[in-house]
């Protein structure tokens, strides 16, 4: 029987829970001018700030790790800064406090440690703070991130604030999706969409700011699909290593080797996060194969260093078959998220892959 050689490493959740008065690990703030990408969004916010035309509530929407929270906090800093008009100086007392996560007029709310949702108690506390007069004489600002983790009661409570916003208050909801958010809540926020960053920008950042070699930087940028937050995370480097093991294991399986793919499924199924990460990667792999199959080019693929294998797969399968396997990866991932038996759905999925050889 083949031995499963995958390293079963638990990938920590990318959504770091935060506690009251604790600076989140991803807390970043900087002048608008230092934000990478998102020029149109920044111009829009800067214009509104200069003209005193800021909306009372925003929804910053876009993929994980592209800089939504950084922009929200940069806006908070620009509003509170005593020195600069239309941007922040980064050095005055207000800028320092916002950067330190302890400005009395800026609050960031996320799930409490060990919790998976933002509760009504947190929202009520937030509403109370927003109703106070700003210490700085400017605005009371609240950033809710990730907003989609507000439970139903919390969203309903927040709705009342949005219907009658306190004077000089600003609420910014940061979210990767509108799913799970009440339509009535969404309709009261001005939506600002954030697209993935061009991979060239991410790669250049990794070379110039992180000192990576160009080849490694381009691979990480492609693998993170325009998410700077993901590209710089240690988890992404681990994923780059693990997917090589996964690809090798799958490639070594044969249709008649029933024990082999069952053992692989068993190994992957033992850790939920591992199985989800595997399926997300396999989905991306078939996306790459599909791109190569249709365009004959590797320009948009994410597994840049596996171009040869991707080309082999593209030559071997029809577009319909690749689409089918891609959809099965997504369905299997969704099943595991719904807590269907992991081993069973992974066995079924791997069997379909192996019988495509
Ligand atoms: Zn300042």
Coordinates of C-alpha atoms and ligand atoms in Angstrom, one line a residue:
X1 CA 0.0 0.0 0.0
X2 CA 1.2 3.5 -0.8
X3 CA 2.2 5.6 2.2
X4 CA 0.6 9.0 2.4
X5 CA 3.5 11.5 2.4
X6 CA 1.4 14.6 2.7
X7 CA 2.5 16.8 5.6
X8 CA -0.7 17.3 7.6
X9 CA -0.1 20.9 8.7
X10 CA -3.0 22.8 10.2
X11 CA -3.2 26.1 8.4
X12 CA -4.3 28.8 10.9
X13 CA -7.4 30.7 9.9
X14 CA -6.6 33.9 8.0
X15 CA -9.4 35.6 9.9
X16 CA -7.6 36.6 13.1
X17 CA -10.0 37.0 15.9
X18 CA -9.5 40.2 17.8
X19 CA -10.3 41.2 21.3
X20 CA -11.6 44.4 22.7
X21 CA -8.8 47.0 23.1
X22 CA -6.3 44.6 21.6
X23 CA -4.5 45.6 18.5
X24 CA -5.2 43.1 15.7
X25 CA -2.2 41.4 14.2
X26 CA -3.0 42.7 10.8
X27 CA -3.6 46.3 12.0
X28 CA -1.9 48.4 9.5
X29 CA -2.2 52.1 8.7
X30 CA -0.3 54.4 6.5
X31 CA -0.9 57.5 4.4
X32 CA -3.0 57.1 1.3
X33 CA 0.1 57.7 -0.7
X34 CA 1.8 54.5 0.6
X35 CA -1.2 52.2 -0.2
X36 CA -0.4 49.8 -2.9
X37 CA -2.9 49.9 -5.8
X38 CA -6.6 50.9 -5.6
X39 CA -5.9 54.4 -7.0
X40 CA -9.5 55.0 -8.0
X41 CA -10.9 54.1 -4.6
X42 CA -8.3 56.3 -2.9
X43 CA -9.0 59.2 -5.1
X44 CA -12.7 58.9 -4.4
X45 CA -12.1 58.8 -0.6
X46 CA -9.6 61.7 -0.7
X47 CA -12.0 63.8 -2.8
X48 CA -14.8 63.1 -0.3
X49 CA -12.6 63.9 2.6
X50 CA -11.4 67.2 1.1
X51 CA -14.9 68.3 0.2
X52 CA -16.4 67.1 3.5
X53 CA -18.6 64.8 1.5
X54 CA -17.8 61.4 3.2
X55 CA -20.8 59.1 3.4
X56 CA -21.8 58.0 6.9
X57 CA -21.4 54.3 6.1
X58 CA -19.2 52.4 3.6
X59 CA -18.9 48.7 2.6
X60 CA -15.4 47.9 1.5
X61 CA -15.8 44.8 -0.6
X62 CA -13.2 42.6 -2.2
X63 CA -11.0 39.5 -1.9
X64 CA -9.1 38.7 1.2
X65 CA -5.7 40.3 1.6
X66 CA -6.0 43.0 -1.1
X67 CA -5.8 45.9 1.3
X68 CA -9.4 46.8 2.3
X69 CA -8.6 47.1 6.0
X70 CA -5.4 49.1 5.2
X71 CA -7.5 51.6 3.2
X72 CA -10.1 51.8 6.0
X73 CA -7.5 52.6 8.6
X74 CA -5.7 55.0 6.3
X75 CA -8.9 56.8 5.9
X76 CA -9.4 56.9 9.7
X77 CA -5.8 58.2 10.1
X78 CA -6.4 60.9 7.5
X79 CA -9.6 62.0 9.2
X80 CA -7.9 62.2 12.6
X81 CA -4.5 63.7 11.6
X82 CA -3.9 67.1 12.9
X83 CA -1.2 68.1 10.5
X84 CA -2.2 67.2 6.9
X85 CA -5.4 68.0 5.0
X86 CA -6.6 65.2 2.8
X87 CA -4.1 62.6 4.0
X88 CA -2.2 61.7 7.2
X89 CA 1.3 62.8 8.3
X90 CA 2.0 59.6 10.2
X91 CA 3.8 61.4 13.0
X92 CA 1.3 63.5 15.0
X93 CA -0.2 62.3 18.2
X94 CA -3.5 61.2 16.5
X95 CA -1.6 59.3 13.7
X96 CA 0.5 57.6 16.4
X97 CA -2.6 56.6 18.3
X98 CA -4.5 55.3 15.3
X99 CA -1.4 53.3 14.3
X100 CA -1.1 51.9 17.8
X101 CA -4.8 50.9 17.8
X102 CA -5.6 53.0 20.8
X103 CA -7.1 56.2 19.4
X104 CA -10.2 57.1 21.5
X105 CA -12.2 57.9 18.3
X106 CA -11.3 54.9 16.2
X107 CA -12.5 51.4 17.0
X108 CA -11.9 48.2 15.1
X109 CA -14.4 45.3 15.8
X110 CA -13.9 41.7 14.9
X111 CA -14.9 38.4 16.5
X112 CA -13.6 38.0 20.1
X113 CA -10.9 35.4 20.7
X114 CA -12.2 31.9 20.2
X115 CA -15.5 33.1 18.7
X116 CA -16.6 32.7 15.2
X117 CA -19.0 35.6 15.0
X118 CA -19.5 39.3 15.9
X119 CA -22.2 39.5 18.5
X120 CA -25.0 41.9 19.3
X121 CA -23.3 42.9 22.5
X122 CA -20.3 44.1 20.5
X123 CA -22.5 46.0 18.1
X124 CA -24.4 47.7 21.0
X125 CA -21.1 48.8 22.6
X126 CA -20.0 50.1 19.2
X127 CA -23.2 52.0 18.8
X128 CA -22.9 53.6 22.2
X129 CA -19.3 54.8 21.4
X130 CA -20.4 56.2 18.1
X131 CA -23.1 58.2 19.8
X132 CA -20.5 60.0 22.0
X133 CA -18.9 63.2 20.9
X134 CA -15.5 62.7 19.3
X135 CA -12.5 63.5 21.6
X136 CA -10.6 64.9 18.7
X137 CA -13.5 67.1 17.6
X138 CA -13.6 65.3 14.3
X139 CA -15.3 61.9 13.7
X140 CA -16.1 58.8 15.7
X141 CA -15.0 55.9 13.4
X142 CA -15.8 52.2 13.6
X143 CA -14.4 49.5 11.3
X144 CA -16.1 46.2 11.4
X145 CA -13.9 43.5 9.9
X146 CA -15.0 41.0 8.7
X147 CA -18.5 42.3 8.6
X148 CA -20.0 39.0 7.3
X149 CA -19.3 37.5 10.6
X150 CA -21.9 39.7 12.3
X151 CA -24.7 37.4 13.4
X152 CA -28.3 38.1 12.5
X153 CA -29.1 39.9 15.8
X154 CA -25.9 42.0 15.5
X155 CA -26.8 43.1 11.9
X156 CA -30.3 44.0 13.0
X157 CA -28.9 46.1 15.8
X158 CA -26.5 47.9 13.5
X159 CA -29.3 48.6 11.1
X160 CA -30.9 51.0 13.5
X161 CA -27.6 53.0 13.7
X162 CA -27.5 53.1 9.9
X163 CA -31.0 54.4 9.7
X164 CA -30.2 57.2 12.1
X165 CA -26.5 57.6 12.1
X166 CA -25.0 59.7 14.9
X167 CA -23.7 63.0 13.9
X168 CA -20.0 63.0 12.9
X169 CA -19.8 59.2 12.8
X170 CA -18.3 57.0 10.2
X171 CA -18.9 53.2 9.9
X172 CA -16.8 51.1 7.6
X173 CA -17.8 47.5 7.0
X174 CA -15.0 45.4 5.5
X175 CA -16.0 42.1 3.9
X176 CA -15.0 39.6 1.3
X177 CA -18.6 38.9 0.4
X178 CA -22.1 40.3 0.7
X179 CA -23.3 36.7 1.4
X180 CA -24.6 36.6 5.0
X181 CA -25.2 40.3 5.1
X182 CA -28.8 41.7 5.3
X183 CA -29.9 43.4 2.1
X184 CA -31.3 46.2 4.2
X185 CA -27.8 46.7 5.7
X186 CA -26.1 46.6 2.3
X187 CA -28.5 49.2 0.8
X188 CA -27.6 51.7 3.5
X189 CA -23.8 51.5 2.8
X190 CA -21.9 53.1 0.0
X191 CA -20.1 50.2 -1.7
X192 CA -16.5 50.5 -2.7
X193 CA -15.2 47.4 -4.5
X194 CA -11.5 46.4 -4.3
X195 CA -10.2 44.1 -7.1
X196 CA -7.2 41.8 -6.8
X197 CA -3.9 43.6 -7.3
X198 CA -2.1 43.0 -10.6
X199 CA 0.4 40.1 -10.0
X200 CA 3.2 42.3 -11.4
X201 CA 2.6 44.8 -8.6
X202 CA 2.6 42.1 -5.9
X203 CA 5.7 40.5 -7.4
X204 CA 7.6 43.8 -7.5
X205 CA 6.6 44.5 -3.9
X206 CA 8.0 41.1 -2.8
X207 CA 11.3 41.8 -4.6
X208 CA 11.8 45.4 -3.5
X209 CA 10.3 45.3 0.0
X210 CA 10.8 41.7 1.0
X211 CA 14.1 40.9 -0.8
X212 CA 12.8 37.9 -2.6
X213 CA 14.3 36.6 -5.8
X214 CA 12.3 37.5 -8.9
X215 CA 11.3 33.9 -9.7
X216 CA 10.0 33.2 -6.2
X217 CA 8.2 36.5 -6.1
X218 CA 6.4 35.9 -9.3
X219 CA 5.3 32.4 -8.2
X220 CA 4.0 33.7 -4.8
X221 CA 2.3 36.6 -6.6
X222 CA 0.6 34.2 -9.0
X223 CA -0.3 31.7 -6.3
X224 CA -1.9 34.4 -4.2
X225 CA -3.9 35.7 -7.2
X226 CA -3.4 39.4 -6.5
X227 CA -3.7 39.2 -2.7
X228 CA -0.7 40.9 -1.2
X229 CA -1.8 39.8 2.3
X230 CA -1.7 36.1 1.2
X231 CA 1.5 36.6 -0.8
X232 CA 3.5 37.8 2.3
X233 CA 2.0 35.2 4.7
X234 CA 4.0 32.3 5.9
X235 CA 1.0 30.1 5.1
X236 CA 1.5 30.8 1.3
X237 CA 5.1 29.7 1.4
X238 CA 4.0 26.5 3.2
X239 CA 1.3 26.0 0.5
X240 CA 3.9 26.3 -2.2
X241 CA 5.8 23.4 -0.6
X242 CA 2.7 21.3 0.1
X243 CA 1.2 21.5 -3.3
X244 CA 4.3 19.9 -4.7
X245 CA 3.8 16.9 -2.4
X246 CA 0.1 16.7 -3.3
X247 CA 0.8 16.9 -7.1
X248 CA 3.4 14.1 -6.7
X249 CA 1.1 11.9 -4.7
X250 CA -1.8 12.3 -7.1
X251 CA 0.5 11.8 -10.1
X252 CA 1.8 8.5 -8.6
X253 CA -1.7 7.0 -8.3
X254 CA -3.2 4.6 -10.8
X255 CA -6.9 3.7 -11.4
X256 CA -6.4 0.2 -10.1
X257 CA -4.6 1.4 -7.1
X258 CA -7.7 1.7 -5.0
X259 CA -5.8 1.5 -1.7
X260 CA -3.5 4.3 -2.8
X261 CA -6.2 7.0 -3.3
X262 CA -8.2 5.8 -0.4
X263 CA -5.1 6.2 1.8
X264 CA -4.5 9.7 0.4
X265 CA -8.2 10.6 1.1
X266 CA -7.9 9.3 4.6
X267 CA -4.7 11.3 5.2
X268 CA -6.2 14.5 3.9
X269 CA -9.5 14.0 5.7
X270 CA -7.9 13.8 9.1
X271 CA -7.5 17.6 9.4
X272 CA -10.4 19.7 8.1
X273 CA -8.3 22.8 7.3
X274 CA -5.9 20.6 5.4
X275 CA -8.6 19.0 3.3
X276 CA -10.1 22.5 2.5
X277 CA -6.7 23.9 1.5
X278 CA -6.1 20.9 -0.7
X279 CA -9.4 21.3 -2.5
X280 CA -8.9 25.0 -2.9
X281 CA -5.6 24.3 -4.5
X282 CA -6.9 21.5 -6.8
X283 CA -9.7 23.8 -7.9
X284 CA -7.0 26.4 -8.8
X285 CA -5.0 23.7 -10.6
X286 CA -7.9 22.7 -12.9
X287 CA -8.5 26.4 -13.4
X288 CA -4.9 26.6 -14.7
X289 CA -5.4 23.6 -16.9
X290 CA -8.6 25.1 -18.3
X291 CA -6.8 28.4 -19.0
X292 CA -4.0 26.6 -20.8
X293 CA -6.4 24.4 -22.7
X294 CA -8.4 27.4 -24.0
X295 CA -5.7 30.0 -24.5
X296 CA -2.6 27.8 -25.1
X297 CA -0.8 30.3 -22.8
X298 CA 0.6 30.1 -19.3
X299 CA 0.4 33.9 -18.8
X300 CA -2.6 33.8 -16.4
X301 CA -1.9 30.5 -14.5
X302 CA -1.1 30.5 -10.8
X303 CA 1.0 27.3 -10.6
X304 CA 3.8 29.0 -12.7
X305 CA 6.4 26.4 -11.9
X306 CA 4.2 23.5 -12.9
X307 CA 3.6 24.6 -16.5
X308 CA 4.9 21.3 -18.0
X309 CA 2.4 19.2 -16.0
X310 CA -0.4 21.7 -16.7
X311 CA 0.3 21.4 -20.4
X312 CA 0.2 17.6 -20.2
X313 CA -3.2 17.7 -18.5
X314 CA -4.5 20.2 -21.0
X315 CA -3.4 18.0 -23.9
X316 CA -4.9 14.9 -22.3
X317 CA -8.4 16.2 -21.4
X318 CA -11.3 17.8 -23.1
X319 CA -12.6 21.2 -21.9
X320 CA -15.7 19.5 -20.7
X321 CA -13.8 17.0 -18.6
X322 CA -11.6 19.7 -17.0
X323 CA -14.7 21.8 -16.2
X324 CA -16.3 18.8 -14.6
X325 CA -13.3 18.1 -12.4
X326 CA -13.0 21.8 -11.5
X327 CA -16.7 21.8 -10.5
X328 CA -16.2 18.6 -8.5
X329 CA -13.4 20.3 -6.5
X330 CA -15.7 23.2 -5.6
X331 CA -18.6 20.9 -4.7
X332 CA -16.4 18.7 -2.6
X333 CA -15.0 21.8 -0.7
X334 CA -18.6 23.0 -0.2
X335 CA -19.6 19.6 1.2
X336 CA -16.8 19.6 3.7
X337 CA -17.7 23.1 4.8
X338 CA -21.2 21.8 5.4
X339 CA -19.6 19.1 7.6
X340 CA -20.3 16.1 5.3
X341 CA -18.1 13.2 6.0
X342 CA -14.7 14.4 4.8
X343 CA -13.2 11.0 4.0
X344 CA -16.2 9.9 2.0
X345 CA -16.3 13.0 -0.3
X346 CA -12.5 13.1 -0.7
X347 CA -12.4 9.4 -1.7
X348 CA -15.1 10.1 -4.3
X349 CA -13.3 13.1 -5.6
X350 CA -9.9 11.4 -5.9
X351 CA -11.5 8.4 -7.6
X352 CA -12.8 10.7 -10.3
X353 CA -9.4 12.3 -10.7
X354 CA -7.6 9.0 -10.9
X355 CA -10.1 7.6 -13.4
X356 CA -9.4 10.6 -15.6
X357 CA -5.7 9.5 -16.1
Ligands
LIG1 ZN1 -0.9 63.1 11.5

